[in-house]
Tab-separated table of C-alpha atoms (C1' of nucleotides) in Angstrom:
chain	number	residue	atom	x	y	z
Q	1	UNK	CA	30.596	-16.291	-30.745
Q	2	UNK	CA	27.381	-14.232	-29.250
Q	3	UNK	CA	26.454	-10.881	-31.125
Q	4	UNK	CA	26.769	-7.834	-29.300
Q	5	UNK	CA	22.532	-7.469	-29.707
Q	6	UNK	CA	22.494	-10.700	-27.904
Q	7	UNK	CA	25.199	-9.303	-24.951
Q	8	UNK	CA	23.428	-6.536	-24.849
Q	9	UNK	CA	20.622	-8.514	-23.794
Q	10	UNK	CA	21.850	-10.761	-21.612
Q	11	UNK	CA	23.211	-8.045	-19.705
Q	12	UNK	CA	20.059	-6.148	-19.863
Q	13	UNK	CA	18.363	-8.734	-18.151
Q	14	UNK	CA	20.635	-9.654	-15.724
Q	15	UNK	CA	20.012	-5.749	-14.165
Q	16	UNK	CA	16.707	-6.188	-14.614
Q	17	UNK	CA	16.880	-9.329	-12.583
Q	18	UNK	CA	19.400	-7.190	-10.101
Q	19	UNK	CA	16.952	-4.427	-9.646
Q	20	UNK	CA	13.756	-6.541	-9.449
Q	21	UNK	CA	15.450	-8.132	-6.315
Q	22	UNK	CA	15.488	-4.451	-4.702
Q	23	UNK	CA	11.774	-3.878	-5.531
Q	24	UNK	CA	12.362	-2.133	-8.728
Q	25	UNK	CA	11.471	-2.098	-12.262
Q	26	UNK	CA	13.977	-0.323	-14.154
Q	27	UNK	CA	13.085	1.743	-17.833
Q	28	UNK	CA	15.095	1.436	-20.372
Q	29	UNK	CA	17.073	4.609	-19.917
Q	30	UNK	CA	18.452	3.536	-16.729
Q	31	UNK	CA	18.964	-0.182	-18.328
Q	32	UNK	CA	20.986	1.396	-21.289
Q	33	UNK	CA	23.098	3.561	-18.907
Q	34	UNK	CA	24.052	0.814	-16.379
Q	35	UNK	CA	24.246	-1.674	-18.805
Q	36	UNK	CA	26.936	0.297	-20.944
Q	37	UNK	CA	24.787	0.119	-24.268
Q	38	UNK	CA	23.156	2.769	-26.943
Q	39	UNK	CA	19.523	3.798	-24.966
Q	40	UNK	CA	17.563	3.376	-28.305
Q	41	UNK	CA	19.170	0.210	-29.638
Q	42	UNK	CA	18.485	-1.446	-26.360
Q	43	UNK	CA	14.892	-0.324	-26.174
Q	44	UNK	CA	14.884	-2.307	-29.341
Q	45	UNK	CA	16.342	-5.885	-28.153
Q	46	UNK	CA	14.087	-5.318	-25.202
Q	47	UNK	CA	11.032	-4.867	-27.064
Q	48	UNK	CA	12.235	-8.243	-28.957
Q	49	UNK	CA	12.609	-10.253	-25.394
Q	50	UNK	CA	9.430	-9.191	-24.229
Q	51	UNK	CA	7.646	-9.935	-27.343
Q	52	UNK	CA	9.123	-13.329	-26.443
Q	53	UNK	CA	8.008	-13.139	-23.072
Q	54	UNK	CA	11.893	-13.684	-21.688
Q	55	UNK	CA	11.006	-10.656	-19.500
Q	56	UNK	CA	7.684	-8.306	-18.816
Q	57	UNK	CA	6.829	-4.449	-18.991
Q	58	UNK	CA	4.539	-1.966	-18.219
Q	59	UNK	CA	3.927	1.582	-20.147
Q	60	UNK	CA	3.531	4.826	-18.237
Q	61	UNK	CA	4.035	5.919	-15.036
Q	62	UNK	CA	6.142	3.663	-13.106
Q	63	UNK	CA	6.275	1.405	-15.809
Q	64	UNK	CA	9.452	-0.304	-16.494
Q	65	UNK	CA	10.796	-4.405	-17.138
Q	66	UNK	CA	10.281	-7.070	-14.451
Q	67	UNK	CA	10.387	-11.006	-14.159
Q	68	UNK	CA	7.301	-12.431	-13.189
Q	69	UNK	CA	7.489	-15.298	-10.780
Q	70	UNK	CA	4.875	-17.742	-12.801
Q	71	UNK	CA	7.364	-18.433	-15.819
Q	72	UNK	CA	10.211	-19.799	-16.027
Q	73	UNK	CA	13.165	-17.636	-15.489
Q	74	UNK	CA	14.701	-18.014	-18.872
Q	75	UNK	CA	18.476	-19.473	-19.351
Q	76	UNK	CA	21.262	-18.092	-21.700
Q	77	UNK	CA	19.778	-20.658	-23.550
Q	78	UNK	CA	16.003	-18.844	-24.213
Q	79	UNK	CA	18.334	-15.560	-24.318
Q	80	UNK	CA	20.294	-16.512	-27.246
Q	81	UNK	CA	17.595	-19.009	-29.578
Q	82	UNK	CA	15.225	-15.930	-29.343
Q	83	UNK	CA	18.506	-13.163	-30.124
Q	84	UNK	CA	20.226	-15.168	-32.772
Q	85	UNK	CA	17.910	-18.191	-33.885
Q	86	UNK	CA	19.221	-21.960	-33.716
Q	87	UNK	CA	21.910	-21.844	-36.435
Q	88	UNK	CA	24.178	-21.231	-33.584
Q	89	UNK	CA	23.285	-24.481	-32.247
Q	90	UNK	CA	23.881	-26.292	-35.060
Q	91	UNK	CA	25.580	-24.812	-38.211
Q	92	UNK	CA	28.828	-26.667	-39.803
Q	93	UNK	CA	32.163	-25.331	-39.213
Q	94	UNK	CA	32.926	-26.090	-42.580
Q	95	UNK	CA	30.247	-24.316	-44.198
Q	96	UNK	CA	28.242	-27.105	-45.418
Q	97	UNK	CA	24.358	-27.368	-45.662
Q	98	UNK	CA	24.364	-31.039	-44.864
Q	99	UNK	CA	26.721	-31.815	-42.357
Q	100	UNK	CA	25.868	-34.995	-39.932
Q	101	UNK	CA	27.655	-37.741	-38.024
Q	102	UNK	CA	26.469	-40.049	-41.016
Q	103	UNK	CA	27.908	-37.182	-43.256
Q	104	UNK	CA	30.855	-35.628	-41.823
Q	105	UNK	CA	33.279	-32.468	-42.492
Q	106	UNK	CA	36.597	-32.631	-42.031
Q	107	UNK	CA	36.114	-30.719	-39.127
Q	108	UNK	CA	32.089	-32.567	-37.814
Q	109	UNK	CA	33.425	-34.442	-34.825
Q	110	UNK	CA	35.577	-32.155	-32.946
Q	111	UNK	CA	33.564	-28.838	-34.010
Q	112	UNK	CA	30.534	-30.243	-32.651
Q	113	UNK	CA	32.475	-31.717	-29.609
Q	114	UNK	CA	32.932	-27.625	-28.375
Q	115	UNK	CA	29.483	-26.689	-30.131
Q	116	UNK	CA	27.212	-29.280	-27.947
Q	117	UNK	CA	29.753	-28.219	-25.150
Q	118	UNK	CA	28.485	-24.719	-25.906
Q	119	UNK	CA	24.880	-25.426	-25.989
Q	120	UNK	CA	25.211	-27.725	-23.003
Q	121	UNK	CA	26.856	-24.560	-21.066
Q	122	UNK	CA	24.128	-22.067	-22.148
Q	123	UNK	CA	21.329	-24.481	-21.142
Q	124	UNK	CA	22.580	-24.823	-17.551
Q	125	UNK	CA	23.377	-20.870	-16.842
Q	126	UNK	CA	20.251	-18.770	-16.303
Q	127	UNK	CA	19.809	-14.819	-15.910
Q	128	UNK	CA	19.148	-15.908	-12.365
Q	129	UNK	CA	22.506	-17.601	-11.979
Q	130	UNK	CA	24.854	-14.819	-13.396
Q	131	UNK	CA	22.660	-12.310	-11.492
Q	132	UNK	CA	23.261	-14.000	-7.959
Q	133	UNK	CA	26.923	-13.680	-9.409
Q	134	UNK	CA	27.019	-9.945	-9.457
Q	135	UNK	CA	25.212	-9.525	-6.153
Q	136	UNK	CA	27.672	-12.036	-4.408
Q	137	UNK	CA	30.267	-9.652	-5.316
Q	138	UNK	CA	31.960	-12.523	-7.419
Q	139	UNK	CA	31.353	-10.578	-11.001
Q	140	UNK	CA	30.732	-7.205	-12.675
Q	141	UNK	CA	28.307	-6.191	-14.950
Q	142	UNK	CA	29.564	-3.162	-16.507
Q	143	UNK	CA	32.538	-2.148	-17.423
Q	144	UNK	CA	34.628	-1.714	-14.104
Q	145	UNK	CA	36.785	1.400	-12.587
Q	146	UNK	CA	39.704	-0.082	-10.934
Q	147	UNK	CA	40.079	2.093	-8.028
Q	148	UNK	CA	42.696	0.192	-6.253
Q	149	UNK	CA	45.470	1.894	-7.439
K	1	UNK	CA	31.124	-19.241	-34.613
K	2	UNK	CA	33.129	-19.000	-38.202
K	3	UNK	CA	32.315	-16.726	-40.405
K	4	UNK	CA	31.147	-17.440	-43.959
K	5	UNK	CA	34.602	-15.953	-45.519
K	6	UNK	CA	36.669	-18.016	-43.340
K	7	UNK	CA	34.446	-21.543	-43.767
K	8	UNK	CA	35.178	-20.879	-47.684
K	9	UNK	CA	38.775	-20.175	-47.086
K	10	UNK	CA	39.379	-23.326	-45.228
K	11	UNK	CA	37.623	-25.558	-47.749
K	12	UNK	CA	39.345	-23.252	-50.742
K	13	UNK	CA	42.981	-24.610	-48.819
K	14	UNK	CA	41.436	-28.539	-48.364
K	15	UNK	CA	40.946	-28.628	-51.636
K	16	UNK	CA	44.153	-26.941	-52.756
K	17	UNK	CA	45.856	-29.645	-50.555
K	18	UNK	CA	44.067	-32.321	-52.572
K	19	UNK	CA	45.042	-31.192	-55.345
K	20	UNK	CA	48.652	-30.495	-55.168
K	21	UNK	CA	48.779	-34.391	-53.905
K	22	UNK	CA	47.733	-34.747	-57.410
K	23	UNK	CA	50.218	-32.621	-58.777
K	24	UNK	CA	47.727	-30.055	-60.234
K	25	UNK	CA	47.693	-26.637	-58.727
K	26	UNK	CA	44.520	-25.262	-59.195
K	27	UNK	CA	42.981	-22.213	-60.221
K	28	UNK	CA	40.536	-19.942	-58.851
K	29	UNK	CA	37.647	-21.264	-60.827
K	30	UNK	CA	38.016	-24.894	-60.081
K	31	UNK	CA	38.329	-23.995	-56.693
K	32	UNK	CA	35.389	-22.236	-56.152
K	33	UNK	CA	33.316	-24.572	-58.805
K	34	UNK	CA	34.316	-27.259	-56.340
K	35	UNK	CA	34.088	-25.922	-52.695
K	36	UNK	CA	30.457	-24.467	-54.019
K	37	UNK	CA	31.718	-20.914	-53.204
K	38	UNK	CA	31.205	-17.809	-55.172
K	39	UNK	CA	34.019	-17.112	-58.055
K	40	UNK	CA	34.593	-13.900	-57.346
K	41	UNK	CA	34.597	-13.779	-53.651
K	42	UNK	CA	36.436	-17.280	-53.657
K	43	UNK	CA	38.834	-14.754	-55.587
K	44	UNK	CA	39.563	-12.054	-52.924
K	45	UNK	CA	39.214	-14.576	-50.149
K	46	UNK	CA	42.376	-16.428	-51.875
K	47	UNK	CA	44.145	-13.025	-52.125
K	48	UNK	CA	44.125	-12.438	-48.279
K	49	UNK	CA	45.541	-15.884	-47.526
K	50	UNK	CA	48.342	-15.758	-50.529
K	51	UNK	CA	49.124	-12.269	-49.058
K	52	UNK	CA	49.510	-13.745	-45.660
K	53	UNK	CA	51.105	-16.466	-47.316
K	54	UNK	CA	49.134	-19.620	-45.953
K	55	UNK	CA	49.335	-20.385	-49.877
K	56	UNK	CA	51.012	-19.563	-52.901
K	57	UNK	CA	50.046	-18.657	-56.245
K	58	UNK	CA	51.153	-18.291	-59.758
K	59	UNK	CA	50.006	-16.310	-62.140
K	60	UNK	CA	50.114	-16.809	-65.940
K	61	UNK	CA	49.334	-19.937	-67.741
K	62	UNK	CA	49.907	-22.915	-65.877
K	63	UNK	CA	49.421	-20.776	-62.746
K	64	UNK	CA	47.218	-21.471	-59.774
K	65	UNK	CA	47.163	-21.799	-56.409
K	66	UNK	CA	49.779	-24.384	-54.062
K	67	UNK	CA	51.488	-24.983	-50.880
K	68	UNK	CA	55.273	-24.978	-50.908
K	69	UNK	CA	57.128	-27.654	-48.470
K	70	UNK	CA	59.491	-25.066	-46.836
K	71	UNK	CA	56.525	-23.366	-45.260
K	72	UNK	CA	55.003	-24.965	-41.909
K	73	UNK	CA	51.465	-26.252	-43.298
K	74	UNK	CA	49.234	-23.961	-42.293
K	75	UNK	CA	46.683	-24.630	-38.948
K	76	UNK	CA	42.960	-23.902	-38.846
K	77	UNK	CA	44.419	-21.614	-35.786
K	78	UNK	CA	46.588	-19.764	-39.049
K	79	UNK	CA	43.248	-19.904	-41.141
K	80	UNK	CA	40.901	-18.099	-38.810
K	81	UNK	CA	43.343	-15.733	-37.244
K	82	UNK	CA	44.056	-14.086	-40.843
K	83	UNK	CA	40.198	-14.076	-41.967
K	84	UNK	CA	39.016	-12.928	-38.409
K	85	UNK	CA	41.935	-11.808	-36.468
K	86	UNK	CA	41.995	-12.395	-32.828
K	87	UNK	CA	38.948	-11.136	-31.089
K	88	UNK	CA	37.345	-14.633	-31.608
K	89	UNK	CA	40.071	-16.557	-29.320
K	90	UNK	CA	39.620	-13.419	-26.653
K	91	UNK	CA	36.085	-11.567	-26.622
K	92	UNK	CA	34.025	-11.705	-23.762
K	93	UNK	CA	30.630	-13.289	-24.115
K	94	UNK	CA	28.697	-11.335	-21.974
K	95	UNK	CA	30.885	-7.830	-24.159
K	96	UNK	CA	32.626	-6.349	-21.360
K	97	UNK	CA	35.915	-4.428	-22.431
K	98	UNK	CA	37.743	-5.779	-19.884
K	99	UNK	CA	36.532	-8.981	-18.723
K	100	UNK	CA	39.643	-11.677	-16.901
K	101	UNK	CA	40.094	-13.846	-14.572
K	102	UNK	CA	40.315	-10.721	-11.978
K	103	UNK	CA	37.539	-8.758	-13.279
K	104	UNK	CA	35.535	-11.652	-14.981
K	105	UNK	CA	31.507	-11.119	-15.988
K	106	UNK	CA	29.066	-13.486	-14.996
K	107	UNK	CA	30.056	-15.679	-17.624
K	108	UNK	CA	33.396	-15.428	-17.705
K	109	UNK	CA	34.415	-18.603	-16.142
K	110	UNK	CA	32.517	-20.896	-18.302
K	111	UNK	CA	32.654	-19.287	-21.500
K	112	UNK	CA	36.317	-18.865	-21.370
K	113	UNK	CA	36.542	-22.547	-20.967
K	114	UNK	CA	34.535	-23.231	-24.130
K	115	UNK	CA	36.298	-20.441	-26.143
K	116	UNK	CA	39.918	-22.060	-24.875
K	117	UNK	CA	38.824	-25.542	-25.932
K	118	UNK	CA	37.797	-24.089	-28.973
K	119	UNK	CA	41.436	-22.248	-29.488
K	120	UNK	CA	43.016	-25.662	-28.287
K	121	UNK	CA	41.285	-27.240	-31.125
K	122	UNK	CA	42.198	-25.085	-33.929
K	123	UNK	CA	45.692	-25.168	-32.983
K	124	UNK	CA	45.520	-29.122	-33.294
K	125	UNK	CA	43.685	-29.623	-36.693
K	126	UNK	CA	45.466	-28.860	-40.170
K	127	UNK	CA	44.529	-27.918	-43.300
K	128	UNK	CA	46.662	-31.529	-44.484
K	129	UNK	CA	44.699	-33.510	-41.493
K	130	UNK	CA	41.655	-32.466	-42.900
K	131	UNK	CA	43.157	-33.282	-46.317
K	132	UNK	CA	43.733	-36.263	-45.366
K	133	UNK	CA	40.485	-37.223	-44.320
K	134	UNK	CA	38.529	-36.519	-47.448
K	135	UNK	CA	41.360	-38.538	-49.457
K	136	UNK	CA	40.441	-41.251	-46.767
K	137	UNK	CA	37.002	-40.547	-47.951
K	138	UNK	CA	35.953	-39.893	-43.759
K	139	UNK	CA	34.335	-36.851	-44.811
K	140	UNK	CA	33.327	-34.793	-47.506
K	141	UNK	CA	34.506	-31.229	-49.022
K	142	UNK	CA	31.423	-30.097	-50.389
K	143	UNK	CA	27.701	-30.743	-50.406
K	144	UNK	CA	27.772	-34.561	-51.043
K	145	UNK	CA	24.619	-36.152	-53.271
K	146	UNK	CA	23.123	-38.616	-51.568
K	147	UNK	CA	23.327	-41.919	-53.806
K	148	UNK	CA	22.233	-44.270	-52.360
K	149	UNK	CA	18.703	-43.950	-52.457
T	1	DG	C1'	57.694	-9.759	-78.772
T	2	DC	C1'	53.010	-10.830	-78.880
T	3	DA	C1'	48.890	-13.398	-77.707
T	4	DT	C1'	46.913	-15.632	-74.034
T	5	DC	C1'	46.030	-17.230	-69.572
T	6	DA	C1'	45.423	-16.564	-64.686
T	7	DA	C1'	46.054	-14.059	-60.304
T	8	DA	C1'	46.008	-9.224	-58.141
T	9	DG	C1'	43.765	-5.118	-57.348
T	10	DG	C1'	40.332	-1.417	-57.350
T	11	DA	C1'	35.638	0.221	-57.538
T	12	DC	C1'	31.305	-0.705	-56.596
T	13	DC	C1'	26.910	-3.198	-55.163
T	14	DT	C1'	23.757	-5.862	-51.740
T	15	DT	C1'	22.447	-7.638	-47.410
T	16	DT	C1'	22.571	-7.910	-42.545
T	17	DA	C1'	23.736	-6.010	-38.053
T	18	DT	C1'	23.895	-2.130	-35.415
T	19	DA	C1'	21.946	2.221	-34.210
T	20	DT	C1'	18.957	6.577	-34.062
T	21	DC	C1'	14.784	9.378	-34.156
T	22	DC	C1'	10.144	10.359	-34.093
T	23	DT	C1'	5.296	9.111	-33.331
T	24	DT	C1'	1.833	6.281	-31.079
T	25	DT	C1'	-0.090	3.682	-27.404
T	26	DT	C1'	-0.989	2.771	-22.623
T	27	DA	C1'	-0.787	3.449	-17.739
T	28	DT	C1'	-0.648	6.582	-13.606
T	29	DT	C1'	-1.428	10.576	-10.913
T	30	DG	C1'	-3.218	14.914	-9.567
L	1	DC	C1'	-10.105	14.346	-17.633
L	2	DA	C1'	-5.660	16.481	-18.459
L	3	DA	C1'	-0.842	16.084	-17.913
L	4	DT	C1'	2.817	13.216	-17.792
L	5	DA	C1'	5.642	9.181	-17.918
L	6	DA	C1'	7.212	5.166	-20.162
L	7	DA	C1'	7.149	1.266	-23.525
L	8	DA	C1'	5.865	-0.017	-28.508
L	9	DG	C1'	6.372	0.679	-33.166
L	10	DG	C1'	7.764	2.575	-37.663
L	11	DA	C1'	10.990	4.827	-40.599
L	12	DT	C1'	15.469	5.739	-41.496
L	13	DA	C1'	20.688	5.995	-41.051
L	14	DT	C1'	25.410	3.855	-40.674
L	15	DA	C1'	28.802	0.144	-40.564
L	16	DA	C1'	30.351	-4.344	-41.604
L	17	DA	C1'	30.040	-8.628	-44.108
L	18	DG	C1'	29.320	-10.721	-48.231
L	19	DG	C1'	29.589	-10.438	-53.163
L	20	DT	C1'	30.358	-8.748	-58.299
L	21	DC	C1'	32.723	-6.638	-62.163
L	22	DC	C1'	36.275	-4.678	-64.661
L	23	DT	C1'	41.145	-3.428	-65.259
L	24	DT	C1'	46.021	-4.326	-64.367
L	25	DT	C1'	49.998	-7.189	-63.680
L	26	DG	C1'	52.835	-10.981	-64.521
L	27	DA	C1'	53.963	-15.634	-66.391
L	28	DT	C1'	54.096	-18.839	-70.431
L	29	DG	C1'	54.048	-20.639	-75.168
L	30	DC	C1'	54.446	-19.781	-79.851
DNA sequence: GCATCAAAGGACCTTTATATCCTTTTATTG
DNA sequence: CAATAAAAGGATATAAAGGTCCTTTGATGC
């Protein structure tokens, strides 16, 4: 359903988010690395959500991403229109250019049942939300050791 | 959320359906004249599903493409899980490896429940009870003119 | 059995997504 | 101001999805 650019970036921000609550602005080496995702490729989709404005960064010398407190914090929603564009949101099942209520696929009513579902979902989650997540201990961000064994 | 290939394999079988209630079995060129699919692509895509055998074919004059009664009609569940195997009804929206119900991602919760509503759906709808609705004329199989003007 | 028709199969091409590398720009610090 | 650190940007590589073309196989009618 998402593209692994656009879980790349989720996760991406939701560390960002993680570290930002500790004071810190993390680069994108140490984003790549705790994130579980090619350095380069993620300096890319980063460069993409800040071009956006979804998240901030400085050059240099302490430089790094951060959140700043006068927008928005942006939901899965922002995360995915700006990763993937709005076909997502709206694009027939079926395949057809000019599928509508008034116009239906065989498929219209209960595909877009589970498609508004979806977009309902991603509207009410934020980076915010599945970052207080991790930090409550009640999910992981990375691919997990098990070390109860 | 479906691919391309499978969105032109499920119309390819709709109309196959329609046709055989019409006693005609038709060939690869109708088909993909009629679903507004490429010819040769429509082509290969019919291969897969004759070779998984969600459909039947004859070669030869006469030949073309059918469903035989002995065979359980074929689900949309059948349809997508040839053309895109099973990641789709599994993978973890956030891209962990090994996201669950024990180890779940941020997202895990909420996305699994529109990804399961999703799987429940497919499992319900038919390539006949989509059939069926065109014949009904409740929806349309391919980009529909508008007449009435 | 031969001509013809239609699906099957193989080789290849194009586009998009994913990914890497190198250079440039900008900020910080000594 | 020089050295250094870090993001931005451009060029390029690789893999997967989407798509075309040509040959082979098999069925049918004469």
């Amino acid at each position: 359903m998402l593209s692994r650019s656009t879980a790349y970036a989720i996760r991406a921000l939701v560390f960002i988010q993680l570290e930002n609550w500790r004071e810190k602005r993390p680069g994108v080496v140490e984003i790549a690395r705790e994130i579980d995702a090619p350095g380069a490729f993620t300096a890319k989709i980063l460069q993409t959500l800040t071009r956006h404005h979804l998240v901030h960064s400085m050059k240099g010398r302490g430089g790094g991403f951060f959140f700043v407190r006068e927008r928005k914090e942006p939901s899965l929603y922002d995360v995915v229109h700006v990763m993937e564009g709005d076909e997502i949101f709206n694009k027939c099942g079926f395949g057809l250019k000019d599928c509508s209520n008034e116009n239906p696929c065989p498929l219209h009513d209960q595909y877009k049942a589970v498609r508004d579902e979806f977009t309902r979902l991603v509207h009410t989650i934020t980076i915010n939300s599945m970052a207080l997540k991790v930090l409550q201990g009640e999910a992981v961000l990375n691919r997990m050791v098990n070390l109860t064994r």
